Coordinates of C-alpha atoms in Angstrom, one line a residue:
M1 CA 111.3 97.4 85.5
G2 CA 110.2 98.9 82.2
M3 CA 106.6 99.2 81.1
R4 CA 105.2 99.4 77.6
R5 CA 101.5 99.8 76.6
R6 CA 100.5 97.1 74.2
L7 CA 97.3 96.6 72.1
V8 CA 96.4 93.2 70.7
G9 CA 93.9 91.9 68.2
A10 CA 90.8 89.9 68.6
A11 CA 90.8 87.2 71.3
S12 CA 89.6 84.6 68.8
C13 CA 92.7 85.0 66.6
P14 CA 95.2 82.1 66.8
G15 CA 98.6 82.4 68.4
P16 CA 99.8 83.8 71.7
W17 CA 99.0 87.2 73.1
P18 CA 101.8 89.7 72.6
A19 CA 104.0 90.6 75.6
F20 CA 104.0 93.9 77.5
G21 CA 107.7 94.5 76.8
T22 CA 109.8 92.8 79.5
D23 CA 110.9 89.3 80.2
D24 CA 110.8 89.0 84.0
E25 CA 108.7 86.5 85.8
V26 CA 106.2 89.0 87.2
T27 CA 105.5 90.4 83.8
K28 CA 105.0 87.0 82.3
A29 CA 102.6 86.1 85.1
V30 CA 100.6 89.3 84.4
E31 CA 100.6 88.5 80.7
A32 CA 99.4 84.9 81.3
F33 CA 96.7 86.2 83.7
A34 CA 95.4 88.7 81.2
A35 CA 95.5 86.3 78.3
E36 CA 93.5 83.6 80.2
W37 CA 90.6 86.0 81.1
A38 CA 90.6 87.8 77.8
A39 CA 90.1 84.5 76.1
L40 CA 87.2 83.7 78.4
T41 CA 85.5 87.1 78.3
G42 CA 86.0 87.6 74.6
A43 CA 87.8 91.0 74.9
S44 CA 88.9 92.2 71.5
R45 CA 92.2 93.7 72.8
I46 CA 94.3 94.0 75.9
E47 CA 95.8 97.3 77.1
L48 CA 98.3 97.7 80.0
V49 CA 97.8 101.1 81.6
G50 CA 99.9 103.3 83.9
P51 CA 99.8 106.9 85.1
E52 CA 101.3 108.1 81.8
D53 CA 98.1 107.0 80.1
E54 CA 95.7 109.1 82.2
A55 CA 95.5 112.2 79.9
R56 CA 94.9 110.0 76.8
L57 CA 92.3 107.9 78.5
T58 CA 90.5 111.0 79.8
E59 CA 90.3 112.4 76.3
E60 CA 88.9 109.1 75.0
A61 CA 86.3 109.1 77.8
L62 CA 85.3 112.6 77.0
S63 CA 85.0 111.9 73.3
A64 CA 82.9 108.8 74.1
G65 CA 80.6 110.7 76.5
E66 CA 81.6 108.5 79.4
V67 CA 82.6 111.6 81.4
Q68 CA 81.7 115.2 81.1
P69 CA 83.9 118.2 81.9
V70 CA 83.5 120.0 85.2
F71 CA 85.0 123.5 85.7
G72 CA 88.6 123.5 86.7
H73 CA 90.1 120.2 85.3
R74 CA 87.5 118.0 86.9
Y75 CA 85.0 115.4 85.5
Y76 CA 81.5 114.1 85.9
A77 CA 80.2 110.6 85.3
R78 CA 76.7 109.1 85.6
S79 CA 75.8 105.5 86.5
Y80 CA 73.1 103.3 85.1
V81 CA 70.1 104.0 87.2
K82 CA 70.0 100.5 88.8
D83 CA 73.8 100.5 89.5
T84 CA 74.4 103.1 92.1
A85 CA 75.6 101.3 95.3
R86 CA 77.2 98.2 96.8
S87 CA 74.9 95.2 97.0
E88 CA 75.6 93.2 100.1
E89 CA 73.2 90.4 99.2
R90 CA 75.1 89.9 95.9
T91 CA 78.5 90.0 97.5
F92 CA 80.1 86.7 98.5
V93 CA 83.2 85.3 100.1
S94 CA 84.2 81.9 98.6
T95 CA 86.8 79.4 99.7
S96 CA 87.3 75.7 99.8
S97 CA 86.8 75.3 103.5
E98 CA 83.5 75.7 105.3
R99 CA 85.3 76.8 108.4
D100 CA 85.5 80.2 106.7
R101 CA 81.7 80.6 106.9
G102 CA 80.6 83.4 109.1
V103 CA 77.3 85.0 110.0
Y104 CA 77.8 88.1 107.8
N105 CA 80.3 87.1 105.1
N106 CA 77.8 85.4 102.7
W107 CA 80.2 82.4 102.3
R108 CA 79.9 79.9 99.5
F109 CA 82.0 76.9 98.3
A110 CA 84.5 78.0 95.7
A111 CA 83.8 74.8 93.7
D112 CA 80.2 75.9 93.3
L113 CA 80.4 79.6 92.9
K114 CA 83.6 80.2 90.8
P115 CA 82.4 78.2 87.8
R116 CA 79.0 80.0 87.9
V117 CA 80.7 83.5 87.7
M118 CA 83.0 82.3 85.0
S119 CA 80.1 81.2 82.9
L120 CA 78.4 84.6 83.3
M121 CA 81.6 86.3 82.2
E122 CA 82.1 84.1 79.2
G123 CA 81.9 86.3 76.1
A124 CA 80.5 89.3 78.1
S125 CA 83.4 91.6 77.1
R126 CA 83.1 90.8 73.4
G127 CA 84.2 93.9 71.4
K128 CA 85.6 95.7 74.4
T129 CA 89.1 96.5 75.5
M130 CA 90.4 94.7 78.6
Y131 CA 92.4 97.1 80.6
V132 CA 95.2 95.7 82.8
I133 CA 95.8 97.7 85.9
P134 CA 98.8 96.7 88.1
Y135 CA 98.6 98.4 91.5
L136 CA 100.0 98.5 95.1
M137 CA 97.8 98.8 98.2
S138 CA 100.5 100.2 100.4
N139 CA 103.4 102.5 100.4
P140 CA 106.4 101.1 98.6
G141 CA 108.8 99.4 101.0
S142 CA 106.1 98.7 103.6
P143 CA 106.4 95.5 105.7
L144 CA 102.9 94.7 104.4
A145 CA 103.8 95.1 100.7
P146 CA 103.9 91.4 100.1
W147 CA 100.2 91.3 100.5
A148 CA 99.5 94.7 98.8
A149 CA 100.3 94.0 95.1
G150 CA 97.4 93.4 92.7
V151 CA 96.3 93.4 89.1
E152 CA 92.8 94.3 88.1
L153 CA 91.4 93.4 84.7
T154 CA 88.4 95.5 83.7
D155 CA 86.4 96.3 80.6
S156 CA 85.5 99.8 81.8
R157 CA 87.6 102.8 80.9
L158 CA 85.9 104.7 83.7
V159 CA 87.1 102.2 86.3
V160 CA 90.7 102.8 85.1
L161 CA 90.2 106.6 85.7
H162 CA 89.0 105.9 89.2
M163 CA 91.8 103.4 89.9
L164 CA 94.4 106.0 88.8
R165 CA 93.2 108.2 91.5
M166 CA 92.7 105.6 94.2
T167 CA 95.8 103.4 93.9
R168 CA 99.5 103.5 93.1
V169 CA 99.4 102.1 89.5
G170 CA 102.4 100.7 87.6
L171 CA 103.9 97.4 86.7
S172 CA 107.0 98.2 88.7
Y173 CA 105.0 97.9 91.9
L174 CA 104.5 94.2 91.4
G175 CA 108.1 93.3 92.3
G176 CA 109.3 91.7 95.5
G177 CA 108.3 88.1 94.9
G178 CA 105.1 88.1 97.0
G179 CA 102.8 87.4 94.1
F180 CA 99.7 89.5 93.4
V181 CA 96.0 89.5 94.0
K182 CA 94.2 88.7 90.8
G183 CA 91.0 90.7 90.1
V184 CA 88.6 90.4 87.2
H185 CA 85.8 92.9 86.6
V186 CA 83.3 92.5 83.8
T187 CA 80.6 95.1 83.6
G188 CA 77.9 93.0 81.9
D189 CA 74.7 94.1 80.3
L190 CA 73.5 96.4 83.1
E191 CA 70.0 96.7 81.7
H192 CA 69.3 92.9 81.8
L193 CA 70.9 91.6 85.0
G194 CA 67.6 91.0 86.9
Q195 CA 68.6 93.3 89.7
G196 CA 66.6 92.6 92.8
T197 CA 64.8 89.6 91.4
P198 CA 65.3 85.8 92.1
D199 CA 67.2 85.7 88.8
D200 CA 69.7 88.4 89.8
R201 CA 72.8 87.6 87.8
R202 CA 75.2 90.0 89.6
H203 CA 78.0 88.3 91.5
F204 CA 80.7 90.1 93.5
V205 CA 83.0 87.3 94.7
T206 CA 86.3 87.2 96.6
V207 CA 87.8 83.7 96.3
A208 CA 89.9 84.4 99.4
D209 CA 92.1 81.3 99.6
E210 CA 93.0 81.6 95.9
R211 CA 93.6 85.4 96.2
L212 CA 91.2 85.8 93.3
I213 CA 88.5 88.5 93.0
I214 CA 85.8 88.1 90.3
H215 CA 83.1 90.7 90.0
F216 CA 80.3 90.5 87.3
G217 CA 77.4 92.9 86.7
S218 CA 78.2 96.4 87.8
S219 CA 80.3 99.5 87.0
Y220 CA 79.7 101.3 90.3
G221 CA 82.9 102.1 92.1
G222 CA 82.2 100.0 95.3
N223 CA 81.7 96.9 93.1
A224 CA 84.1 97.7 90.3
L225 CA 87.2 99.2 92.0
L226 CA 88.5 95.8 93.1
A227 CA 91.6 97.2 94.8
K228 CA 89.5 99.2 97.3
I229 CA 87.0 97.0 99.2
A230 CA 87.5 93.6 97.7
H231 CA 91.3 93.6 98.0
G232 CA 91.8 96.4 100.6
L233 CA 89.3 94.9 103.1
R234 CA 88.0 91.4 102.3
Q235 CA 91.1 89.8 100.8
A236 CA 93.5 91.7 103.0
S237 CA 91.6 90.7 106.1
Y238 CA 91.8 87.1 105.1
D239 CA 95.5 87.4 104.2
G240 CA 96.2 89.1 107.5
W241 CA 94.5 86.2 109.4
R242 CA 96.1 83.4 107.4
S243 CA 99.5 84.9 107.7
G244 CA 98.9 85.9 111.4
R245 CA 100.6 89.2 110.6
F246 CA 98.1 92.0 110.3
L247 CA 94.6 93.4 110.5
A248 CA 92.8 95.1 107.6
E249 CA 89.9 97.2 108.9
Q250 CA 87.4 99.8 107.7
F251 CA 89.0 102.5 109.8
M252 CA 89.8 106.1 109.5
L253 CA 93.3 107.2 110.5
I254 CA 94.4 110.6 111.7
G255 CA 97.2 112.4 113.5
V256 CA 96.6 115.0 116.2
H257 CA 99.5 117.4 116.2
D258 CA 100.3 119.6 119.3
R259 CA 102.2 122.7 118.1
L260 CA 103.1 123.5 121.6
T261 CA 104.9 120.3 122.4
G262 CA 105.7 119.3 118.8
E263 CA 104.2 115.8 119.5
T264 CA 101.8 114.0 117.2
S265 CA 99.5 111.3 118.4
Y266 CA 97.8 108.8 116.0
I267 CA 94.2 107.5 116.2
A268 CA 92.4 104.9 114.1
G269 CA 88.7 104.3 114.4
G270 CA 85.7 102.3 113.1
F271 CA 82.4 103.9 112.4
P272 CA 79.3 102.3 110.7
S273 CA 77.8 104.2 107.8
A274 CA 76.5 107.7 108.5
S275 CA 78.4 107.9 111.8
G276 CA 80.8 110.7 110.9
K277 CA 84.0 108.8 109.8
T278 CA 85.1 110.9 106.9
N279 CA 84.2 114.2 108.7
L280 CA 86.3 113.1 111.6
A281 CA 89.3 112.2 109.4
M282 CA 89.2 115.7 107.8
L283 CA 88.4 117.5 111.0
V284 CA 89.2 121.2 111.3
P285 CA 89.8 122.2 115.0
P286 CA 87.5 124.9 116.3
P287 CA 88.6 128.2 117.7
P288 CA 90.6 128.6 119.9
L289 CA 91.9 125.0 119.8
D290 CA 93.0 125.7 116.2
Q291 CA 95.8 127.9 117.6
R292 CA 97.5 124.9 119.2
Y293 CA 96.2 121.7 117.5
E294 CA 96.2 120.4 114.0
V295 CA 94.4 117.3 112.8
Q296 CA 96.4 115.5 110.1
F297 CA 94.6 113.3 107.6
L298 CA 96.0 109.8 106.8
G299 CA 92.9 108.0 105.6
D300 CA 89.1 108.0 105.8
D301 CA 88.2 104.4 105.0
I302 CA 90.8 101.6 105.3
A303 CA 93.7 101.0 107.7
W304 CA 96.0 98.0 107.8
M305 CA 97.6 97.4 111.2
Y306 CA 100.6 95.3 112.4
V307 CA 102.9 95.1 115.4
D308 CA 106.5 96.1 114.8
E309 CA 108.7 93.6 116.5
A310 CA 111.5 96.1 117.1
D311 CA 109.6 98.6 119.3
G312 CA 106.5 96.5 120.1
R313 CA 104.0 99.1 119.0
L314 CA 101.0 98.7 116.8
Y315 CA 101.4 100.6 113.5
A316 CA 98.8 101.6 111.0
M317 CA 98.8 102.7 107.4
N318 CA 96.2 103.7 104.8
P319 CA 96.7 101.4 101.8
E320 CA 94.8 103.7 99.4
Y321 CA 96.1 106.5 97.3
G322 CA 92.9 108.5 97.1
V323 CA 89.5 109.2 98.6
F324 CA 86.2 107.8 97.4
G325 CA 83.9 110.0 99.4
V326 CA 80.1 110.5 99.7
A327 CA 79.1 113.9 98.3
K328 CA 75.8 114.2 100.1
D329 CA 75.9 116.8 103.0
T330 CA 79.6 117.6 102.3
N331 CA 79.9 121.4 102.5
E332 CA 82.1 124.2 103.9
R333 CA 80.6 123.8 107.4
T334 CA 80.6 120.0 107.7
N335 CA 83.9 119.3 105.9
P336 CA 85.8 122.3 104.6
N337 CA 88.9 120.1 104.0
A338 CA 86.9 117.8 101.7
M339 CA 85.6 120.8 99.8
R340 CA 89.2 122.0 99.1
A341 CA 90.2 118.4 98.2
I342 CA 87.6 118.4 95.4
G343 CA 88.1 122.0 94.3
P344 CA 89.3 123.3 90.9
D345 CA 92.4 121.8 89.4
T346 CA 92.2 118.7 91.6
G347 CA 91.3 116.2 88.8
T348 CA 88.3 115.1 90.9
L349 CA 85.8 112.7 89.3
F350 CA 82.2 113.2 90.5
T351 CA 79.6 110.4 90.1
N352 CA 75.8 110.7 90.2
T353 CA 75.5 114.3 91.4
A354 CA 73.4 116.9 89.6
Y355 CA 75.3 118.4 86.6
N356 CA 74.9 121.5 84.5
P357 CA 76.5 121.1 81.0
A358 CA 76.3 124.9 80.3
T359 CA 78.2 126.0 83.5
Q360 CA 80.1 122.7 83.9
D361 CA 79.2 122.6 87.6
V362 CA 78.0 119.9 89.9
W363 CA 75.6 120.1 92.9
W364 CA 74.4 117.7 95.6
E365 CA 72.0 117.8 98.6
G366 CA 73.7 119.6 101.4
K367 CA 76.3 121.4 99.3
T368 CA 74.3 124.6 99.8
E369 CA 71.2 125.3 101.7
V370 CA 69.0 125.5 98.6
P371 CA 69.6 124.2 95.1
P372 CA 71.2 126.6 92.6
R373 CA 69.0 128.9 90.6
G374 CA 68.8 129.1 86.9
G375 CA 68.1 126.5 84.2
G376 CA 70.2 123.9 82.5
W377 CA 70.6 121.5 85.4
L378 CA 70.3 117.7 84.9
D379 CA 69.6 115.4 87.8
W380 CA 71.7 112.3 88.5
R381 CA 69.5 110.3 86.0
G382 CA 70.3 112.9 83.3
Q383 CA 66.7 114.3 83.3
A384 CA 66.2 118.1 83.0
I385 CA 65.4 119.9 86.3
P386 CA 62.8 122.7 85.9
E387 CA 64.2 126.1 86.5
A388 CA 63.9 126.9 90.2
P389 CA 62.0 129.9 91.5
L390 CA 63.6 132.0 94.2
G391 CA 64.2 129.8 97.3
G392 CA 64.6 126.5 95.5
R393 CA 62.4 124.1 93.6
D394 CA 58.7 124.4 94.2
G395 CA 56.9 121.2 95.2
A396 CA 59.8 118.9 94.5
T397 CA 62.1 117.0 96.8
Q398 CA 65.8 117.7 96.7
E399 CA 66.5 114.0 96.4
E400 CA 65.6 114.3 92.7
W401 CA 68.8 116.3 92.1
S402 CA 71.6 113.9 93.1
H403 CA 71.7 110.3 94.3
P404 CA 72.0 109.8 98.1
N405 CA 75.2 107.8 97.3
S406 CA 76.7 110.3 94.9
R407 CA 80.5 110.3 95.2
F408 CA 83.7 112.1 94.6
T409 CA 87.0 110.4 93.8
T410 CA 90.1 112.5 94.4
A411 CA 93.8 111.8 95.0
L412 CA 95.2 112.0 98.6
K413 CA 97.6 114.7 97.6
N414 CA 94.6 117.1 97.2
V415 CA 93.6 116.8 100.9
P416 CA 94.8 120.0 102.6
N417 CA 95.3 118.5 106.0
L418 CA 97.3 115.5 104.7
S419 CA 99.8 114.2 107.2
P420 CA 103.5 114.6 106.4
R421 CA 103.8 110.9 107.1
W422 CA 101.2 109.8 104.6
Q423 CA 103.9 107.9 102.5
D424 CA 105.9 106.5 105.4
P425 CA 106.5 102.9 104.5
K426 CA 106.3 101.8 108.2
G427 CA 103.0 103.6 108.8
V428 CA 102.4 105.5 112.1
P429 CA 102.3 104.2 115.7
L430 CA 98.8 104.1 117.1
D431 CA 98.0 105.7 120.4
A432 CA 94.3 105.0 120.4
I433 CA 91.6 102.9 118.6
I434 CA 88.1 104.3 118.8
F435 CA 84.7 103.0 117.9
G436 CA 81.6 105.2 117.3
G437 CA 78.0 104.7 116.2
R438 CA 74.9 106.8 115.9
V439 CA 73.1 106.3 119.2
R440 CA 70.6 108.9 120.6
R441 CA 70.7 107.7 124.2
R442 CA 72.8 105.4 126.5
E443 CA 76.2 106.0 124.9
P444 CA 78.1 108.9 126.5
L445 CA 80.2 111.4 124.5
V446 CA 83.3 109.4 125.2
R447 CA 84.3 106.5 127.4
A448 CA 87.7 105.0 127.5
I449 CA 88.3 101.2 127.7
L450 CA 91.5 100.1 129.4
D451 CA 91.5 96.3 128.9
L452 CA 92.4 94.6 125.6
A453 CA 89.6 92.0 125.7
D454 CA 87.1 94.7 126.8
G455 CA 88.2 96.9 123.8
V456 CA 87.8 94.1 121.3
Y457 CA 84.5 93.2 122.9
D458 CA 83.3 96.8 122.4
G459 CA 84.3 96.7 118.7
L460 CA 82.5 93.4 118.2
T461 CA 79.3 94.9 119.6
L462 CA 79.6 98.2 117.8
G463 CA 76.3 99.3 116.3
A464 CA 74.3 102.2 115.0
E465 CA 70.6 102.9 115.4
A466 CA 68.4 102.1 112.5
T467 CA 66.0 104.7 111.1
A468 CA 62.3 104.0 110.8
A469 CA 62.5 104.2 107.0
A470 CA 65.3 101.7 106.8
E471 CA 64.4 99.1 109.4
G472 CA 60.9 99.9 110.7
K473 CA 62.0 100.3 114.3
A474 CA 63.7 103.6 115.0
G475 CA 66.3 103.3 117.8
V476 CA 67.0 99.6 117.3
L477 CA 70.7 98.9 116.9
R478 CA 72.1 97.2 113.8
Y479 CA 75.3 95.6 115.0
D480 CA 78.3 96.1 112.8
P481 CA 81.4 94.4 114.3
M482 CA 84.4 96.8 114.1
S483 CA 82.3 98.5 111.3
M484 CA 83.3 95.5 109.1
R485 CA 79.9 93.7 108.8
P486 CA 79.8 94.0 104.9
F487 CA 83.5 93.2 104.6
L488 CA 84.2 90.3 106.8
S489 CA 85.9 87.4 105.0
Y490 CA 86.1 84.7 107.6
G491 CA 84.2 83.6 110.8
E492 CA 83.6 86.2 113.5
G493 CA 85.0 84.0 116.3
D494 CA 88.3 83.5 114.4
Y495 CA 88.2 87.2 113.6
A496 CA 88.0 88.1 117.3
R497 CA 90.8 85.6 118.1
H498 CA 93.0 87.2 115.5
W499 CA 92.4 90.7 117.0
L500 CA 93.4 89.4 120.4
D501 CA 96.5 87.7 119.1
V502 CA 97.8 90.6 117.0
L503 CA 97.3 93.3 119.7
G504 CA 98.4 90.8 122.4
R505 CA 101.9 90.9 120.8
A506 CA 102.2 94.7 121.3
R507 CA 104.3 95.7 124.3
E508 CA 102.8 99.2 124.2
R509 CA 99.1 99.0 123.2
P510 CA 96.8 101.8 122.1
I511 CA 94.0 102.8 124.4
F512 CA 90.4 101.9 123.3
A513 CA 87.5 104.2 123.5
H514 CA 83.9 104.5 122.3
V515 CA 82.6 107.9 121.1
N516 CA 79.1 109.1 120.3
W517 CA 78.4 112.5 118.7
F518 CA 74.7 111.8 118.2
Q519 CA 72.9 112.0 121.5
R520 CA 69.6 113.8 121.3
D521 CA 67.2 115.5 123.8
E522 CA 63.4 114.8 124.0
S523 CA 62.7 117.2 121.1
G524 CA 65.2 115.4 118.9
A525 CA 67.8 118.1 118.9
Y526 CA 71.5 117.1 119.1
L527 CA 73.1 117.7 122.5
W528 CA 76.6 117.9 121.1
P529 CA 77.6 120.4 118.3
G530 CA 79.8 117.8 116.6
Y531 CA 82.2 118.3 113.6
G532 CA 85.3 120.2 114.7
E533 CA 84.2 120.1 118.3
N534 CA 84.7 116.4 118.4
L535 CA 88.4 117.0 118.8
R536 CA 87.7 117.9 122.4
A537 CA 86.8 114.2 123.2
L538 CA 89.9 113.0 121.4
L539 CA 92.2 115.3 123.3
W540 CA 90.7 114.1 126.6
L541 CA 91.4 110.5 125.5
L542 CA 95.0 111.2 124.7
D543 CA 95.4 113.1 128.0
L544 CA 94.0 110.0 129.8
K545 CA 96.5 107.7 128.0
A546 CA 99.4 110.0 128.9
G547 CA 98.3 110.2 132.6
R548 CA 97.5 113.9 132.4
V549 CA 93.9 113.3 133.6
K550 CA 92.4 110.4 135.6
G551 CA 88.8 110.4 134.5
C552 CA 85.9 108.8 136.4
E553 CA 85.5 105.0 136.4
T554 CA 82.0 103.6 135.5
P555 CA 80.9 100.0 134.7
V556 CA 81.1 100.9 131.0
G557 CA 84.5 102.6 131.0
V558 CA 86.3 105.7 132.1
I559 CA 84.5 109.0 131.4
P560 CA 85.8 112.6 131.8
A561 CA 85.7 113.8 135.3
P562 CA 84.4 117.4 135.9
G563 CA 86.8 120.0 134.5
E564 CA 88.8 117.5 132.4
L565 CA 87.2 118.1 129.1
N566 CA 88.6 121.1 127.3
L567 CA 85.6 123.4 126.7
E568 CA 87.5 126.6 126.0
G569 CA 85.5 128.6 123.5
L570 CA 82.5 126.3 123.7
D571 CA 79.4 127.6 125.5
I572 CA 77.6 124.5 126.7
P573 CA 75.3 124.4 129.7
A574 CA 76.4 122.3 132.7
S575 CA 73.2 120.3 132.6
R576 CA 73.7 119.3 129.0
L577 CA 77.3 118.4 129.6
E578 CA 76.2 116.2 132.5
R579 CA 73.8 114.4 130.3
L580 CA 76.4 114.0 127.5
L581 CA 78.7 112.2 130.0
R582 CA 76.0 110.3 131.9
Y583 CA 76.1 106.6 132.6
D584 CA 72.6 105.1 133.3
P585 CA 72.5 101.4 134.1
E586 CA 68.8 101.3 133.2
E587 CA 69.6 102.1 129.6
W588 CA 72.5 99.6 129.5
R589 CA 70.7 96.5 130.8
P590 CA 68.5 95.8 127.7
E591 CA 71.5 96.5 125.6
V592 CA 73.6 93.9 127.4
E593 CA 70.9 91.3 126.8
S594 CA 70.8 92.2 123.1
R595 CA 74.6 91.9 122.9
R596 CA 74.5 88.4 124.4
E597 CA 72.1 87.3 121.6
H598 CA 74.3 89.0 119.0
L599 CA 77.5 87.2 120.2
R600 CA 75.8 83.8 120.5
Q601 CA 75.6 83.7 116.6
F602 CA 79.4 83.5 116.4
E603 CA 81.2 80.1 116.4
R604 CA 84.5 79.8 118.2
L605 CA 84.1 83.1 120.0
P606 CA 87.1 83.4 122.4
E607 CA 86.5 82.9 126.1
E608 CA 88.1 86.3 126.7
I609 CA 85.3 88.0 124.9
W610 CA 82.6 86.1 126.8
K611 CA 84.3 87.0 130.1
A612 CA 84.3 90.7 129.0
H613 CA 80.6 90.4 128.3
E614 CA 79.9 88.8 131.7
R615 CA 81.9 91.5 133.4
L616 CA 79.8 94.2 131.8
A617 CA 76.6 92.3 132.5
E618 CA 77.4 91.9 136.2
A619 CA 78.5 95.6 136.5
V620 CA 75.2 96.9 135.1
G621 CA 73.1 94.4 136.9
A622 CA 71.8 92.7 133.7

């Protein structure tokens, strides 16, 4: 299928919108979609974009001051100060059936919400270009490709530059007859949206049963890159359920390659925010394990999973083409592979870090131990930072340099530990599914879960401890089912049923496990070194699945037996290891009661999940 970039005149001009250059039905559908919304939003012209337009669009963005150059063919952008993160309270799922209402999905009737958003969008792109971005959220030829095609309309050139890094862009990807997800993003007047007030006009809506995404009132990536979260998670999750075919989850995806045997095992996992998901996906094995093992990156944020009817295994694939990572605390110690992925000549786009126009460099909290010396630095708001004395800024907090949610956007091809199967249309067969949250006590380093219902139950009751600053009660768990709390698109009971049904079709199922890198002692110090050392827990889990170790059964799962965890090269006292692997029923009993209240919120929760809960309650004496 050919593609031609076309510009058109004012939306108020009479006559039809000019075509993109081909006559096939898919192209005509894209043309009609773009024309309809350009007329509503008042866009002055329509531009179809593809990878061949990136250099030109980058030069235009540089000339317009939308991006700034960073040393080594990289770029920097700064958000409006009130538009720096996702807004869960302004994010909605909308359908025509109230059955789709869940506890966490902020559901609304489409008949009520869709007209409201359209009225906000009316005329809001007047004088702007509407960019048309056709994309694919899978590898070409994937069994899930019928649900992967989409078109985003946006009035932001910066969004186009992000999308060219994050997705496979091109009109030719829309073939196959499966239709496409329609996405419309209108930035709006960011200074007058009433953010955080009762009159807040921002609306980020997925009309799931129409496969329509309409976002108004932001240019931040998590709200404006519609292919990523809105399509890749909310819409895909709904499509997977309605079709009965697949799961779309906020999971990292890695391969663990054993150079000695030549075998590669694949692991997917869900982790709530700040629980180490990206660092695990880009893990570098510690010495001496690095001589034998290699961790291969497949994805750090989204995995689509389905059962292959031929071999009966659960397969997973990363539908994205890039990484939209958090910059804060990314450095050579925590994530050396990420640092290489955003190095010179990678085309990386940084957002809301500190920036130095003179040196064309960027900095964020945690990149180095102290901020850089010398003048010329601007913080993420664009305000000058006083020249630092030796040792850093005197009397100022580092948070003034970059935003805590500062980001980098880079293509997958830049990740140095990228799996050789990253473009396999079939995906990779899963050997394990892990869940992990930030818990200072109770949860051992690793515990394997052998039963399907018990594994799904563990994912539904996944949580991470709140901080005193965020929630007011340090140590209290915020439940985040499967790490999907902000992205669920239908009811939690139906969601659990769908998990049981999909995995129930697998003739060879992955093993489940729960991991916890964040146990602390009485002084608050971490008991486990984390980062690359986390590979040791994964190797034990794979050994357990293969029957090479037996583990020790407890009421909460199977934990490593003495001598089974590979600790070669790691000096850790026996008393600390014992505590890391400890099961204490006293700590589990109140948690079981809390889980019961959590699950009671969900309508139509499968009986298998309640039985799993009762088994745990009885085992711990709750």
